[in-house]
Amino acid sequence: MGGACYKPPVAEMDLLSWMESRVRARTLPRHVAIIMDGNGRWAETRGRSRVEGHREGSRSVRSVTREARKIGLEALTLYAFSSQNWGRPDEEVGALMQLLAEYLDSERAEIMDNRIRLHTIGETGRLPGFVRERLESVRAASAGNDGMVLTLALSYGGQEEIVQAAQAAARVGPVEADALEAHLWTAGLPPLDLLVRTSGERRISNFLLWQAAYAEMVFVETLWPDFRETDLLGAIADFQQRERRFGLTAAQVTSG
Ligand code: IPE
Ligand code: IPE
Ligand code: MG
């Protein structure tokens, strides 16, 4: 699945286009972020290695990115590797870095063809050289693209981000919310509207702590390797049913 040769059966294709037209008919979230969780469990229940779960998960990244671009999201942010994930066994960390490099090589053309701009957030200086070189190359090549911004959170931690932003803000003046926000790695991206987490876990795990202040949260049971186009559209449809109040009363929001 996910490759150029994948043709969904007719019924599945109908469901996909029906869901696309439904979410397009209402206001889309500008910025969707996803905690891509459950690769290990997906593999373990099949008697396969965790690394195979990550490999299948990278296929979901392709499908979901393509769909997000197709429906016209402005920004998609994917939590691919946390600051805390460095503590996993060396073999798993190494395999994840290898997969990331393979992903960047294989997706470069698709990113360019779809005018996607690749961005990263996190302490990317900690990534191995062979990953940093590829990231920098795709980032630079795609910098002028005017389509969706695809942000990969790599070696990312929300607390780490806030600490560095506070330190940077303090160097130039008083630490106020706007000043701090300007130094977050997400500066320049649209505000976060929707945060999705797969695999049934209901926690934020150090992702976009500041940015999630008024984001709508959708938690789904689906494991990340099983999360594909229709699952993204389902999460967006859920978001579109919500009333966002930002601290105001329902009456204020509906009259505004
Ligand atoms: C998410 O899947 C991918 C990363 C954190 C890199 P996990 O590897 O956390 O999968 P589970 O949660 O163990 O099933
Ligand atoms: C969050 O998932 C990090 C990513 C999806 C990259 P984890 O699997 O690392 O989070 P916990 O350990 O369940 O909180
Ligand atoms: Mg996990």
CSV table of C-alpha atoms and ligand atoms in Angstrom, one decimal:
chain,number,residue,atom,x,y,z
A,1,MET,CA,0.0,0.0,0.0
A,2,GLY,CA,1.0,3.6,-0.4
A,3,GLY,CA,3.2,3.1,-3.4
A,4,ALA,CA,2.4,4.4,-6.9
A,5,CYS,CA,0.9,1.0,-7.9
A,6,TYR,CA,-1.6,0.9,-5.1
A,7,LYS,CA,-5.2,1.0,-6.4
A,8,PRO,CA,-7.9,1.0,-3.8
A,9,PRO,CA,-10.9,-1.2,-4.5
A,10,VAL,CA,-13.9,0.7,-5.8
A,11,ALA,CA,-15.8,0.8,-2.5
A,12,GLU,CA,-12.8,2.2,-0.7
A,13,MET,CA,-12.3,4.8,-3.5
A,14,ASP,CA,-15.9,5.9,-3.2
A,15,LEU,CA,-15.6,6.3,0.6
A,16,LEU,CA,-12.5,8.4,0.2
A,17,SER,CA,-13.9,10.8,-2.4
A,18,TRP,CA,-17.2,11.1,-0.4
A,19,MET,CA,-15.2,12.0,2.8
A,20,GLU,CA,-13.0,14.4,0.8
A,21,SER,CA,-16.1,16.3,-0.5
A,22,ARG,CA,-17.6,16.3,3.0
A,23,VAL,CA,-14.6,17.8,4.7
A,24,ARG,CA,-14.0,20.3,1.9
A,25,ALA,CA,-17.5,21.6,2.2
A,26,ARG,CA,-16.8,23.0,5.7
A,27,THR,CA,-14.0,25.1,7.2
A,28,LEU,CA,-10.8,23.2,7.2
A,29,PRO,CA,-8.3,23.4,10.1
A,30,ARG,CA,-5.3,25.4,8.9
A,31,HIS,CA,-2.7,23.4,10.9
A,32,VAL,CA,-3.0,19.8,11.9
A,33,ALA,CA,-0.4,18.0,14.0
A,34,ILE,CA,-0.2,14.2,14.6
A,35,ILE,CA,1.5,12.2,17.3
A,36,MET,CA,2.2,9.1,15.2
A,37,ASP,CA,2.0,6.4,17.9
A,38,GLY,CA,1.7,2.6,17.9
A,39,ASN,CA,4.3,1.3,15.4
A,40,GLY,CA,5.8,-1.0,18.0
A,41,ARG,CA,2.5,-2.5,19.0
A,42,TRP,CA,1.4,-2.9,15.4
A,43,ALA,CA,4.5,-5.0,14.8
A,44,GLU,CA,4.4,-6.9,18.1
A,45,THR,CA,0.9,-8.1,17.5
A,46,ARG,CA,2.0,-9.6,14.2
A,47,GLY,CA,5.1,-11.3,15.7
A,48,ARG,CA,7.3,-8.9,13.7
A,49,SER,CA,10.1,-6.6,14.9
A,50,ARG,CA,9.4,-3.1,16.1
A,51,VAL,CA,11.5,-1.8,13.2
A,52,GLU,CA,9.1,-3.3,10.8
A,53,GLY,CA,6.4,-1.4,12.5
A,54,HIS,CA,8.3,1.8,11.9
A,55,ARG,CA,8.8,0.9,8.2
A,56,GLU,CA,5.0,0.4,7.8
A,57,GLY,CA,4.5,3.6,9.7
A,58,SER,CA,6.6,5.5,7.1
A,59,ARG,CA,4.0,4.4,4.5
A,60,SER,CA,1.3,6.1,6.6
A,61,VAL,CA,3.4,9.2,6.6
A,62,ARG,CA,3.3,9.2,2.7
A,63,SER,CA,-0.4,8.6,2.5
A,64,VAL,CA,-1.4,11.1,5.1
A,65,THR,CA,0.9,13.8,3.7
A,66,ARG,CA,-0.4,13.3,0.2
A,67,GLU,CA,-4.0,13.5,1.4
A,68,ALA,CA,-3.4,16.6,3.6
A,69,ARG,CA,-1.9,18.3,0.6
A,70,LYS,CA,-4.7,17.2,-1.7
A,71,ILE,CA,-7.5,18.6,0.5
A,72,GLY,CA,-5.6,21.9,0.9
A,73,LEU,CA,-4.2,22.0,4.5
A,74,GLU,CA,-1.8,24.9,5.1
A,75,ALA,CA,0.4,23.0,7.6
A,76,LEU,CA,0.9,19.4,8.7
A,77,THR,CA,3.2,18.7,11.6
A,78,LEU,CA,4.3,15.2,12.4
A,79,TYR,CA,5.9,14.0,15.6
A,80,ALA,CA,8.5,11.6,14.3
A,81,PHE,CA,11.1,11.4,17.1
A,82,SER,CA,11.0,12.9,20.5
A,83,SER,CA,13.9,14.2,22.7
A,84,GLN,CA,13.0,11.3,25.0
A,85,ASN,CA,13.1,8.7,22.2
A,86,TRP,CA,16.9,8.9,22.2
A,87,GLY,CA,16.7,6.7,25.3
A,88,ARG,CA,15.3,3.7,23.3
A,89,PRO,CA,17.7,0.8,22.5
A,90,ASP,CA,20.5,1.8,20.1
A,91,GLU,CA,19.3,-0.7,17.5
A,92,GLU,CA,15.8,0.9,17.3
A,93,VAL,CA,17.2,4.5,17.3
A,94,GLY,CA,19.6,3.5,14.5
A,95,ALA,CA,16.9,1.9,12.4
A,96,LEU,CA,14.7,5.0,12.9
A,97,MET,CA,17.5,7.3,11.6
A,98,GLN,CA,18.0,4.9,8.6
A,99,LEU,CA,14.3,5.0,7.8
A,100,LEU,CA,14.3,8.8,8.0
A,101,ALA,CA,17.1,9.0,5.5
A,102,GLU,CA,15.3,6.6,3.2
A,103,TYR,CA,12.1,8.6,3.5
A,104,LEU,CA,13.9,11.8,2.6
A,105,ASP,CA,15.5,10.2,-0.5
A,106,SER,CA,12.3,8.6,-1.7
A,107,GLU,CA,10.0,11.6,-1.0
A,108,ARG,CA,12.1,14.3,-2.4
A,109,ALA,CA,10.5,14.2,-5.8
A,110,GLU,CA,7.0,14.1,-4.4
A,111,ILE,CA,7.7,17.0,-2.1
A,112,MET,CA,8.9,19.1,-5.0
A,113,ASP,CA,6.2,18.0,-7.4
A,114,ASN,CA,3.5,19.0,-4.9
A,115,ARG,CA,5.2,22.3,-4.0
A,116,ILE,CA,5.5,21.2,-0.3
A,117,ARG,CA,7.9,23.1,1.9
A,118,LEU,CA,9.8,20.9,4.3
A,119,HIS,CA,10.5,22.4,7.8
A,120,THR,CA,11.8,20.8,10.9
A,121,ILE,CA,11.4,21.6,14.6
A,122,GLY,CA,13.5,20.1,17.4
A,123,GLU,CA,17.2,19.8,18.3
A,124,THR,CA,18.1,18.6,14.8
A,125,GLY,CA,21.8,19.2,15.5
A,126,ARG,CA,21.6,15.9,17.5
A,127,LEU,CA,20.7,13.9,14.5
A,128,PRO,CA,23.4,11.9,12.7
A,129,GLY,CA,25.2,13.6,9.8
A,130,PHE,CA,23.7,11.4,7.1
A,131,VAL,CA,20.2,12.5,8.2
A,132,ARG,CA,21.1,16.2,8.7
A,133,GLU,CA,22.6,16.4,5.2
A,134,ARG,CA,19.4,15.0,3.6
A,135,LEU,CA,17.2,17.2,5.7
A,136,GLU,CA,19.1,20.3,4.8
A,137,SER,CA,19.2,19.3,1.1
A,138,VAL,CA,15.4,18.8,0.9
A,139,ARG,CA,14.7,21.8,3.1
A,140,ALA,CA,16.8,24.1,1.0
A,141,ALA,CA,15.4,22.7,-2.3
A,142,SER,CA,11.8,23.2,-1.1
A,143,ALA,CA,12.3,26.5,0.7
A,144,GLY,CA,10.6,28.5,-2.1
A,145,ASN,CA,7.6,26.2,-2.4
A,146,ASP,CA,4.2,27.8,-1.8
A,147,GLY,CA,2.1,24.7,-1.1
A,148,MET,CA,1.6,23.0,2.3
A,149,VAL,CA,4.3,23.3,5.0
A,150,LEU,CA,5.3,19.8,6.2
A,151,THR,CA,7.0,20.1,9.5
A,152,LEU,CA,8.8,17.1,10.9
A,153,ALA,CA,9.4,17.1,14.7
A,154,LEU,CA,12.7,15.4,15.1
A,155,SER,CA,14.6,15.2,18.4
A,156,TYR,CA,11.7,17.4,19.5
A,157,GLY,CA,10.5,18.2,23.0
A,158,GLY,CA,7.9,20.8,23.9
A,159,GLN,CA,9.6,21.7,27.3
A,160,GLU,CA,13.0,21.9,25.5
A,161,GLU,CA,11.4,24.2,22.9
A,162,ILE,CA,9.9,26.5,25.6
A,163,VAL,CA,13.1,26.7,27.6
A,164,GLN,CA,15.2,27.7,24.5
A,165,ALA,CA,12.5,30.2,23.5
A,166,ALA,CA,12.5,31.8,26.9
A,167,GLN,CA,16.3,32.0,27.0
A,168,ALA,CA,16.3,33.6,23.5
A,169,ALA,CA,13.6,36.0,24.4
A,170,ALA,CA,15.3,37.0,27.6
A,171,ARG,CA,18.5,38.0,25.7
A,172,VAL,CA,16.5,40.7,23.8
A,173,GLY,CA,14.0,42.0,26.3
A,174,PRO,CA,11.2,41.2,28.8
A,175,VAL,CA,9.9,37.7,28.5
A,176,GLU,CA,6.3,38.1,27.5
A,177,ALA,CA,4.0,35.7,25.7
A,178,ASP,CA,4.4,37.3,22.2
A,179,ALA,CA,8.2,37.6,22.6
A,180,LEU,CA,8.5,34.0,23.7
A,181,GLU,CA,6.2,32.7,20.9
A,182,ALA,CA,8.4,34.5,18.3
A,183,HIS,CA,11.3,32.2,19.4
A,184,LEU,CA,9.4,29.0,19.3
A,185,TRP,CA,10.5,26.6,16.5
A,186,THR,CA,7.0,26.9,15.1
A,187,ALA,CA,7.2,30.7,14.7
A,188,GLY,CA,5.7,31.5,11.3
A,189,LEU,CA,3.4,28.5,11.1
A,190,PRO,CA,-0.4,29.0,11.4
A,191,PRO,CA,-1.9,28.5,14.9
A,192,LEU,CA,-2.4,24.8,15.8
A,193,ASP,CA,-6.1,23.9,15.2
A,194,LEU,CA,-6.2,20.1,15.5
A,195,LEU,CA,-3.9,17.6,17.4
A,196,VAL,CA,-4.4,14.0,16.6
A,197,ARG,CA,-2.9,11.0,18.5
A,198,THR,CA,-3.2,7.5,17.3
A,199,SER,CA,-2.9,4.2,19.2
A,200,GLY,CA,-5.4,4.9,22.0
A,201,GLU,CA,-3.0,6.7,24.3
A,202,ARG,CA,-4.5,9.9,25.7
A,203,ARG,CA,-1.5,12.0,26.5
A,204,ILE,CA,0.6,14.7,24.9
A,205,SER,CA,4.0,13.2,25.5
A,206,ASN,CA,5.9,16.5,25.4
A,207,PHE,CA,4.5,17.6,22.0
A,208,LEU,CA,3.6,21.2,21.1
A,209,LEU,CA,2.9,22.1,24.7
A,210,TRP,CA,2.6,25.8,24.1
A,211,GLN,CA,0.9,25.6,20.8
A,212,ALA,CA,-1.8,23.1,22.0
A,213,ALA,CA,-3.3,25.8,24.3
A,214,TYR,CA,-6.5,26.0,22.2
A,215,ALA,CA,-6.1,23.1,19.8
A,216,GLU,CA,-8.9,20.6,19.5
A,217,MET,CA,-7.7,17.1,20.4
A,218,VAL,CA,-8.7,13.9,18.6
A,219,PHE,CA,-7.6,10.6,20.0
A,220,VAL,CA,-8.1,7.5,17.9
A,221,GLU,CA,-7.6,3.8,18.7
A,222,THR,CA,-6.0,3.1,15.3
A,223,LEU,CA,-2.3,2.2,15.4
A,224,TRP,CA,-0.2,4.6,13.2
A,225,PRO,CA,0.7,2.0,10.5
A,226,ASP,CA,-3.1,1.4,10.0
A,227,PHE,CA,-3.8,5.2,9.9
A,228,ARG,CA,-4.4,6.2,6.2
A,229,GLU,CA,-6.3,8.8,4.1
A,230,THR,CA,-9.8,8.1,5.4
A,231,ASP,CA,-8.6,8.2,9.0
A,232,LEU,CA,-7.1,11.7,8.5
A,233,LEU,CA,-10.4,12.8,6.9
A,234,GLY,CA,-12.4,11.3,9.9
A,235,ALA,CA,-10.3,13.2,12.4
A,236,ILE,CA,-10.9,16.4,10.4
A,237,ALA,CA,-14.6,15.7,10.2
A,238,ASP,CA,-14.6,15.3,14.0
A,239,PHE,CA,-12.8,18.6,14.4
A,240,GLN,CA,-15.5,20.3,12.1
A,241,GLN,CA,-18.2,19.3,14.5
A,242,ARG,CA,-16.7,21.1,17.5
A,243,GLU,CA,-17.4,24.6,18.7
A,244,ARG,CA,-14.2,26.4,19.7
A,245,ARG,CA,-14.8,29.1,22.3
A,246,PHE,CA,-11.3,30.3,23.3
A,247,GLY,CA,-12.5,31.2,26.8
A,248,LEU,CA,-15.6,33.1,25.7
A,249,THR,CA,-19.3,32.0,26.1
A,250,ALA,CA,-21.1,30.0,23.5
A,251,ALA,CA,-23.4,33.0,22.9
A,252,GLN,CA,-20.4,35.3,22.2
A,253,VAL,CA,-18.9,32.8,19.8
A,254,THR,CA,-22.1,32.2,17.8
A,255,SER,CA,-23.0,35.9,17.6
A,256,GLY,CA,-19.4,36.9,16.6
B,1,IPE,C1,5.7,5.7,17.5
B,1,IPE,O1,5.5,4.4,17.7
B,1,IPE,C2,7.0,6.0,16.8
B,1,IPE,C3,8.0,6.6,17.6
B,1,IPE,C4,7.9,7.0,18.8
B,1,IPE,C5,9.3,6.8,17.0
B,1,IPE,P1,6.1,3.6,19.0
B,1,IPE,O2,7.4,3.1,18.6
B,1,IPE,O3,6.0,4.5,20.1
B,1,IPE,O4,5.0,2.4,19.1
B,1,IPE,P2,4.5,1.8,20.5
B,1,IPE,O5,3.9,3.0,21.2
B,1,IPE,O6,5.6,1.2,21.2
B,1,IPE,O7,3.4,0.8,20.0
B,2,IPE,C1,5.5,10.1,21.3
B,2,IPE,O1,5.3,8.7,21.4
B,2,IPE,C2,6.6,10.4,20.4
B,2,IPE,C3,6.4,10.1,19.0
B,2,IPE,C4,5.3,9.7,18.4
B,2,IPE,C5,7.5,10.4,18.1
B,2,IPE,P1,6.0,7.8,22.5
B,2,IPE,O2,5.6,6.4,22.3
B,2,IPE,O3,7.4,8.1,22.6
B,2,IPE,O4,5.3,8.4,23.9
B,2,IPE,P2,5.0,7.7,25.3
B,2,IPE,O5,6.3,7.1,25.7
B,2,IPE,O6,4.0,6.6,25.0
B,2,IPE,O7,4.5,8.8,26.1
B,3,MG,MG,4.6,4.8,21.6
